[in-house]
Tab-separated table of C-alpha atoms (C1' of nucleotides) in Angstrom:
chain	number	residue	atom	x	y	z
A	497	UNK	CA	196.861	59.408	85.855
A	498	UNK	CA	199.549	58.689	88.500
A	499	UNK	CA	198.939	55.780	90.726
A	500	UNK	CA	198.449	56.300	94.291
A	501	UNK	CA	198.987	53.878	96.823
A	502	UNK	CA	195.566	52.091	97.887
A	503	UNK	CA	194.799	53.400	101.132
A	504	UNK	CA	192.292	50.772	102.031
A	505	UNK	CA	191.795	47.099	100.677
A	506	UNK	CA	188.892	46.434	97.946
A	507	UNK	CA	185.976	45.118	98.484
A	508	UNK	CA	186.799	41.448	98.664
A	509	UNK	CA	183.406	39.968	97.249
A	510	UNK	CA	183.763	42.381	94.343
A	511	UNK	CA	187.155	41.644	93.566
A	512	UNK	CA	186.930	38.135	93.931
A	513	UNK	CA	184.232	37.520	91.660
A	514	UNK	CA	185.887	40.040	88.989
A	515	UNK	CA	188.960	38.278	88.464
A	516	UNK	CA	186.662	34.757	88.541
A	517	UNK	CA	185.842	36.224	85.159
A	518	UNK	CA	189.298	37.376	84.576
A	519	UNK	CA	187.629	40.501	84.980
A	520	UNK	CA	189.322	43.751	86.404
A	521	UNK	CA	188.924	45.642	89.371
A	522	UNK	CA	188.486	49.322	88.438
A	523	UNK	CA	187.323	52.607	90.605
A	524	UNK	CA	184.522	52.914	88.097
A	525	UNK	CA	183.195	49.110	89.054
A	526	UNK	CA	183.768	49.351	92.962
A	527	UNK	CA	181.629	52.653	93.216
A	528	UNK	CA	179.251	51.394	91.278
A	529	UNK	CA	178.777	48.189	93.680
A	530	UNK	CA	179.124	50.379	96.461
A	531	UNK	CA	176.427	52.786	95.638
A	532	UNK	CA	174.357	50.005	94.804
A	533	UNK	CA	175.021	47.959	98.785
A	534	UNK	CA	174.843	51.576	100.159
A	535	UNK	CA	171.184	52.367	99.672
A	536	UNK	CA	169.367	49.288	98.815
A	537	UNK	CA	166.379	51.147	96.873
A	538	UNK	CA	166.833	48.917	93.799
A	539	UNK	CA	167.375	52.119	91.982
A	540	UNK	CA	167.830	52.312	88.320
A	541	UNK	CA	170.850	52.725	86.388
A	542	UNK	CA	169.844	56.037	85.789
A	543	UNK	CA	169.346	56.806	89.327
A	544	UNK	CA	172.720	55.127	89.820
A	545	UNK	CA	174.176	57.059	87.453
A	546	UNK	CA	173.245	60.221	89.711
A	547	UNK	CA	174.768	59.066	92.719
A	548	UNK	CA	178.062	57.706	91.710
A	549	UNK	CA	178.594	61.274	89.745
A	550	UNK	CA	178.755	63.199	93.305
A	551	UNK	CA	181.550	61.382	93.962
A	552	UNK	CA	183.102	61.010	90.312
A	553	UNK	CA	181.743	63.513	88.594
A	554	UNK	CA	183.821	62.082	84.839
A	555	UNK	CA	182.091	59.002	84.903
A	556	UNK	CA	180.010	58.296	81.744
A	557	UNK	CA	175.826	56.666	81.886
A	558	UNK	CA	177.643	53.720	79.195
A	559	UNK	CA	180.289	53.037	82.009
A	560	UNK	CA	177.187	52.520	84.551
A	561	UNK	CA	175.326	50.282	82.221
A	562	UNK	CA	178.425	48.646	81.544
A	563	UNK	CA	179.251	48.020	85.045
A	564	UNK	CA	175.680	47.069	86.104
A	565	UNK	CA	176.024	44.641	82.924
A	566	UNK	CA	179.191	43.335	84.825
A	567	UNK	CA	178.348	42.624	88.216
A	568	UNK	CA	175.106	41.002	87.099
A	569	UNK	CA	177.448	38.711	85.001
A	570	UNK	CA	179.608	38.545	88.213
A	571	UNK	CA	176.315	37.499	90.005
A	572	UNK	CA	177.012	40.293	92.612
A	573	UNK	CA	173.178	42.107	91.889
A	574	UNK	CA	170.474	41.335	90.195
A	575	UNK	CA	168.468	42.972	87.455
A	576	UNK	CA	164.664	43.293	88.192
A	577	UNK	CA	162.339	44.371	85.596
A	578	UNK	CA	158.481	45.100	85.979
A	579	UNK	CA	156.391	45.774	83.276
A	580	UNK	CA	157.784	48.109	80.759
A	581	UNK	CA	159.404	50.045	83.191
A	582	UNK	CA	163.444	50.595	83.721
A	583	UNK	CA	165.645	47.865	84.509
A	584	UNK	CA	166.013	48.528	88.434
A	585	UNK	CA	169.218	46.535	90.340
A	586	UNK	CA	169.376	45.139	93.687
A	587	UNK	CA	172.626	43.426	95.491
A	588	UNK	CA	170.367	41.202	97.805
A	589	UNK	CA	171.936	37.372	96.846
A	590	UNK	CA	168.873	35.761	98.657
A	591	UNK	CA	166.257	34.186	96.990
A	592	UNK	CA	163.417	36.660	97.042
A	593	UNK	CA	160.469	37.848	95.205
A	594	UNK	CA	159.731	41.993	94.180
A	595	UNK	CA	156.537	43.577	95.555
A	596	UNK	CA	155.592	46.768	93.635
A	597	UNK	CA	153.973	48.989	95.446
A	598	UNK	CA	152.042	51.202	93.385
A	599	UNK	CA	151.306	53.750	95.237
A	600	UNK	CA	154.651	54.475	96.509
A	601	UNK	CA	156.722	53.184	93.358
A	602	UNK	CA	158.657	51.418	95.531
A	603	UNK	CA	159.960	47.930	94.964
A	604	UNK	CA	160.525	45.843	98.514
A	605	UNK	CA	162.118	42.068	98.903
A	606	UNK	CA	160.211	39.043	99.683
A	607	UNK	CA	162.292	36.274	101.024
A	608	UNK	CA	161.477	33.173	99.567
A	609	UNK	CA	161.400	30.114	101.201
A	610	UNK	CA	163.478	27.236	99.791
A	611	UNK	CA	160.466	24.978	99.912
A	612	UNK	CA	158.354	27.381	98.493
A	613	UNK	CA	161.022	27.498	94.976
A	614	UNK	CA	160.819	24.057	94.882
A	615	UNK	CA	157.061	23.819	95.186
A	616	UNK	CA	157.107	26.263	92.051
A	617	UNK	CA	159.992	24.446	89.802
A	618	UNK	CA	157.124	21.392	90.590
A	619	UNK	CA	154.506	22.737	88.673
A	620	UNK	CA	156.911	22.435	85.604
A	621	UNK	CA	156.350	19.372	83.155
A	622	UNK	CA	159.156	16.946	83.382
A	623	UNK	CA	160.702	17.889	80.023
A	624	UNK	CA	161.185	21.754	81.026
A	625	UNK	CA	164.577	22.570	82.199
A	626	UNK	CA	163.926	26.244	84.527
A	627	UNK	CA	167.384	27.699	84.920
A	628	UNK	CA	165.515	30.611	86.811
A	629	UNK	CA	162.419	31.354	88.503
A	630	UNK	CA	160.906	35.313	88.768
A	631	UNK	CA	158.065	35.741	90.929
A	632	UNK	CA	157.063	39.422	90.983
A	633	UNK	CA	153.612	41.195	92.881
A	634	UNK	CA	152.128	44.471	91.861
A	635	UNK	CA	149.874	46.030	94.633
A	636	UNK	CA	150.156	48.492	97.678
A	637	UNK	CA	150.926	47.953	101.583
A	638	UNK	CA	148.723	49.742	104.249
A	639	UNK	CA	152.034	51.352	105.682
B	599	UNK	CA	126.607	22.113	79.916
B	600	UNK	CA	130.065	20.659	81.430
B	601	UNK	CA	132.179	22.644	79.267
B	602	UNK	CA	135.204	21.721	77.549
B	603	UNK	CA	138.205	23.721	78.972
B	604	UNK	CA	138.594	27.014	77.404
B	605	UNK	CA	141.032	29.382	77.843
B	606	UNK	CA	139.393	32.503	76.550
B	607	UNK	CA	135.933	33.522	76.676
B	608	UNK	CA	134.046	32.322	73.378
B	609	UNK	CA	133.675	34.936	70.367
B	610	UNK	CA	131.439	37.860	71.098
B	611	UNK	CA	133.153	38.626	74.532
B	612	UNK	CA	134.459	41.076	72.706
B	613	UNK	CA	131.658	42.947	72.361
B	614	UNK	CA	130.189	42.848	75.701
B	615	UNK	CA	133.649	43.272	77.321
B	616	UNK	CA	133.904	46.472	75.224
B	617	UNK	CA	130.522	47.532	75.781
B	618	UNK	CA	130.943	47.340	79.733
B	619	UNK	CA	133.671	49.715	79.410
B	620	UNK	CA	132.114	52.567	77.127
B	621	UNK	CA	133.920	51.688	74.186
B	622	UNK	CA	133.105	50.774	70.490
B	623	UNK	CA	133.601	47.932	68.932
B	624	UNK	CA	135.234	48.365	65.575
B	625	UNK	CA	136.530	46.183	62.528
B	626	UNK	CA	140.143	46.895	64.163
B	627	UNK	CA	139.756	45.499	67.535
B	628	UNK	CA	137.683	42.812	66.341
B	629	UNK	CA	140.433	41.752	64.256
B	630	UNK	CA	143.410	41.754	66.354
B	631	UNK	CA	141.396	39.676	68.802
B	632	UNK	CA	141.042	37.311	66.409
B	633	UNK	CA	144.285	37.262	65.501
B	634	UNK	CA	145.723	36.473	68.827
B	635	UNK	CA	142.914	33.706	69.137
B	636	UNK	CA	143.927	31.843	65.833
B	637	UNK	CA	147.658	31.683	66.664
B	638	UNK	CA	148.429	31.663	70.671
B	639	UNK	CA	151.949	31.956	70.072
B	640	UNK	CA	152.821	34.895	72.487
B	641	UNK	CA	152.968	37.541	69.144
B	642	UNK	CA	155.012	41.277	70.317
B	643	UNK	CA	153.106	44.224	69.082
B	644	UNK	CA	154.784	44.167	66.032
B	645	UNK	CA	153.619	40.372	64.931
B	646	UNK	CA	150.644	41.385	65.381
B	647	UNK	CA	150.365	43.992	63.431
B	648	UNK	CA	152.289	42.088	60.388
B	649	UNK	CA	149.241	38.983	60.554
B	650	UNK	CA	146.569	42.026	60.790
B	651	UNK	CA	148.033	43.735	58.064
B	652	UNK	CA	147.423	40.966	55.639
B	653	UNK	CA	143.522	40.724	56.144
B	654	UNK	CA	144.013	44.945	56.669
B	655	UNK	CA	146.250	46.669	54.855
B	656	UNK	CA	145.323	49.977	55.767
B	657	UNK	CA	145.795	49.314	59.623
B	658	UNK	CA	148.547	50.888	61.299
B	659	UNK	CA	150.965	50.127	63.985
B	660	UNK	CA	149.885	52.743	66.421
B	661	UNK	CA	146.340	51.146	66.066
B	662	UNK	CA	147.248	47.818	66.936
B	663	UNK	CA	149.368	49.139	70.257
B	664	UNK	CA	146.052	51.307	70.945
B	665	UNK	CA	143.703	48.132	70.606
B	666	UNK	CA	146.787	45.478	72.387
B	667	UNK	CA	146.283	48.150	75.349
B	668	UNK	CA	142.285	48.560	75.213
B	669	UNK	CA	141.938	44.259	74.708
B	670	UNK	CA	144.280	44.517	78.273
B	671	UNK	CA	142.635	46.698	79.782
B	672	UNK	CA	139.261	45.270	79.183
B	673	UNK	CA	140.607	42.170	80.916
B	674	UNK	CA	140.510	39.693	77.732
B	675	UNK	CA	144.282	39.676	76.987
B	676	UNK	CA	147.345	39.381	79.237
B	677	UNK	CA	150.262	41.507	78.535
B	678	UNK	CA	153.832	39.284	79.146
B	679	UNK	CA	156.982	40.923	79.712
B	680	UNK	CA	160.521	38.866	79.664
B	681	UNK	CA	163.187	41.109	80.422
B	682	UNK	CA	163.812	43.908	78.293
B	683	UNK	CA	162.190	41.983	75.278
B	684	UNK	CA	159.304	43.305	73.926
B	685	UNK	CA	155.723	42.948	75.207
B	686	UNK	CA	154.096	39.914	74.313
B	687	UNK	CA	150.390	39.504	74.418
B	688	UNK	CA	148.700	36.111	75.529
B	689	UNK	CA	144.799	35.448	75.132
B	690	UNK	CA	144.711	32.761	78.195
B	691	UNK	CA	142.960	33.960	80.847
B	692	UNK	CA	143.424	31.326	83.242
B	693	UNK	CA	145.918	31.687	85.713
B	694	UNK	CA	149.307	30.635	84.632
B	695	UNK	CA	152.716	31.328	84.437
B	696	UNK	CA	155.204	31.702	81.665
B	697	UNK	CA	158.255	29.652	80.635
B	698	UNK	CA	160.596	31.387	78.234
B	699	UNK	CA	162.956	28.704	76.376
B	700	UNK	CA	165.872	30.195	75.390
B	701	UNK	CA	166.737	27.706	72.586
B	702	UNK	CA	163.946	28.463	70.789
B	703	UNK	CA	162.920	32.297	72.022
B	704	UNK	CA	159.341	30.403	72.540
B	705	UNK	CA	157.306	31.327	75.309
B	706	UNK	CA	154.563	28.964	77.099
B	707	UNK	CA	151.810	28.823	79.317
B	708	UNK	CA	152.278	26.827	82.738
B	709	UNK	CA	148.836	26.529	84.254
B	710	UNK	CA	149.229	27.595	87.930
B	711	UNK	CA	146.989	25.769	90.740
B	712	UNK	CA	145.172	28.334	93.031
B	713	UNK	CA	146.541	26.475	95.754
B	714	UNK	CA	150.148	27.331	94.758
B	715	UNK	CA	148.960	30.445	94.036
B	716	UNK	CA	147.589	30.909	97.763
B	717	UNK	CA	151.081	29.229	98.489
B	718	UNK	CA	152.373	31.974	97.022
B	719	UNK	CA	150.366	34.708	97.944
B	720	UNK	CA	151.281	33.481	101.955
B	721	UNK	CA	154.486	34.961	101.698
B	722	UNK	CA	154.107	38.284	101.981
B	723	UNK	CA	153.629	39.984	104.835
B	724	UNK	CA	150.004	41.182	106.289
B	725	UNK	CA	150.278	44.768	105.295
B	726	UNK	CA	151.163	43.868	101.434
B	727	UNK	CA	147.932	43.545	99.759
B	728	UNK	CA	148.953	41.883	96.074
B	729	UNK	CA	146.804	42.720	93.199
B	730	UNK	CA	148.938	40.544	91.176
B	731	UNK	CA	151.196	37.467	91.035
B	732	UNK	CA	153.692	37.104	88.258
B	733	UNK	CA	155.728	33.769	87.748
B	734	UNK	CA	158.098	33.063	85.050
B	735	UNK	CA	160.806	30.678	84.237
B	736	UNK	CA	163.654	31.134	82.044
B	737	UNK	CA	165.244	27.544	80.637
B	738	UNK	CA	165.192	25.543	77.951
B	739	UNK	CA	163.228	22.624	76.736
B	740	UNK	CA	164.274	18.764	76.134
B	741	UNK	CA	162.452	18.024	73.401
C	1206	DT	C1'	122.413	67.450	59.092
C	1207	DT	C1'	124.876	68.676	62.269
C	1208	DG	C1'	127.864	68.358	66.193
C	1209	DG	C1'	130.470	65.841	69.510
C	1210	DG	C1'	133.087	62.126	70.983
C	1211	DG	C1'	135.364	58.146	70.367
C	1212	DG	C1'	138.630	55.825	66.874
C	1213	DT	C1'	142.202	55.661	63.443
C	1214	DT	C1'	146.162	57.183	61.139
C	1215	DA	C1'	151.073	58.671	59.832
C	1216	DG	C1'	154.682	60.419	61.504
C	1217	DA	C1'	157.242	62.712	65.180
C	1218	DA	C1'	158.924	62.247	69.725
C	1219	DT	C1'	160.451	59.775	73.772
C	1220	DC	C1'	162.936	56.772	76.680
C	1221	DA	C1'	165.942	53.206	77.998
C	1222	DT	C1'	169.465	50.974	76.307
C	1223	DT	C1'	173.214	49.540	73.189
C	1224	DC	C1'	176.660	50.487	69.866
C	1225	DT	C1'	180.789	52.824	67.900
C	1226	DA	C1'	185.061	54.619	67.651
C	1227	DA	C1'	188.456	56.930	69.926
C	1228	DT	C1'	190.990	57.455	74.166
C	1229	DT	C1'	192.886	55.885	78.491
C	1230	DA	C1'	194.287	52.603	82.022
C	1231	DT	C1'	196.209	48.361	83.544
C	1232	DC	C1'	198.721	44.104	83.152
C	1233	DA	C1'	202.610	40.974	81.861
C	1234	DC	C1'	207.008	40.944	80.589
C	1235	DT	C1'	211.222	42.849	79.964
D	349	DA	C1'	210.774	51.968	84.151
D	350	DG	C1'	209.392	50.855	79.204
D	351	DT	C1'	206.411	48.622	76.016
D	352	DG	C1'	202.949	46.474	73.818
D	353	DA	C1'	198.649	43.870	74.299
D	354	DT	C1'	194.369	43.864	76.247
D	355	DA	C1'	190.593	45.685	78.851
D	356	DA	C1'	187.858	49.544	80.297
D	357	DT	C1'	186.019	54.075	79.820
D	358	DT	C1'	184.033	57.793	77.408
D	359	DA	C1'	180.883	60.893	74.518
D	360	DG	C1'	177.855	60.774	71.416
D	361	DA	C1'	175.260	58.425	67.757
D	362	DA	C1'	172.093	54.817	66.845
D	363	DT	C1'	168.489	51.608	67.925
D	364	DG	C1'	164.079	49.631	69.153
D	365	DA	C1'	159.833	49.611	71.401
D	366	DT	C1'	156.488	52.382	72.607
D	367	DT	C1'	153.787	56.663	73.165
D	368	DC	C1'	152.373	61.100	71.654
D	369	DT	C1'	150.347	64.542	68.448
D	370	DA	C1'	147.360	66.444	65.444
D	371	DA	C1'	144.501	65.797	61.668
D	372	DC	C1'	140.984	63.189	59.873
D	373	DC	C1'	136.980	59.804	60.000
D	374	DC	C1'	132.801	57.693	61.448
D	375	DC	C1'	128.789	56.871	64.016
D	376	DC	C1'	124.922	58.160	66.763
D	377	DA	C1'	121.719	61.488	68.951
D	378	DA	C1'	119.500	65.771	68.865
DNA sequence: TTGGGGGTTAGAATCATTCTAATTATCACT
DNA sequence: AGTGATAATTAGAATGATTCTAACCCCCAA
């Protein structure tokens, strides 16, 4: 493939964390990060498999696992699992909890207060170590 | 009639839990209750069916998934999920959380205190009405 | 004693994900 | 610019957990 020139300058954040890793940047990884900050639906890989292909219709479902796989190494988006379901991704860095809504089937962020984390961690006995803490809700909202 | 502390309601819930919900009780349910009382150990679907198999050798796997699901949805077993691994199933009914050591792939039971469940619970927003809280850690164990 | 509705069973099917092996792209160094 | 070495991508096969299907079984009521 010849090489163009880049016409604008990659995501910084992206890039930044990739070579951290001694990763590489690649067209494949930035639209896949993109898609993922452009619509914040914690879609699944599937899902993000649809929309990258409108705009690169050659990439593969293994290169979007694979580059989900990567920038959750990269800690650039999490994974979020509920139940048995799909493994669903999300690029919010905050602290926050999922609420499922079940009638919807949508997933929405819950900040979570530093206090409240540590409040959590507390209930630990001394001699467990918690490298992470998942709080998820199931349930519906009346809008 | 203080009672000692039990985590699961005492043998012949079974019945009445079943009975409350239309269903039979039969020599296959029975059993893998029992087996997930003896040995609280978090066993997947497939564990199960291995220590039932020895006292059953006829069961078979789809039976035990059918009566895992019907011992859930009666409301006397918890269904765990960590990740992508598979489902775990968990006889404590009290409220608690899970801690997942990674060392050792074990997974155990953090009682949870309503009032950091309420804690908990405060953070969502009025509209969000949760039918369900789900906390787990992911760490490792000194000792 | 018969009929209907759970319940059980073995095996097939499904679904999300991971693996494999081959190809392609990119980097570091000339 | 050329050349390996290394990393990334790809299509499709394989995997693993779970669910489905369809036949059979068993119990209770009429």
């Amino acid at each position: 493939m010849a090489s163009s020139p880049r016409t604008a300058p990659p995501s910084g954040a992206l890039n930044r964390r990739l070579a951290d890793s001694g990763l590489r940047s690649t067209p494949q990884r930035e639209l896949i990060y993109d898609v993922l900050l452009r619509k914040r639906d914690h879609p699944t890989a599937d899902e993000v498999f649809v929309r990258v292909k409108t705009e690169m219709p050659t990439i593969s479902l293994a290169t979007v696992y694979n580059g989900l796989e990567t920038l959750v190494q990269c800690d650039l988006v999490r994974a979020v699992n509920f139940e048995r379901g799909p493994t669903r991704y999300c690029p919010n860095l905050r602290p926050h909890a999922h609420f499922h809504d079940e009638r919807s089937g949508a997933t929405h962020d819950i900040d979570l207060p530093p206090a409240l984390i540590e409040h959590v961690k507390a209930i630990l006995p001394p001699e467990y170590r918690a490298e992470a803490v998942e709080i998820s809700f199931r349930g519906s909202t009346s809008r």
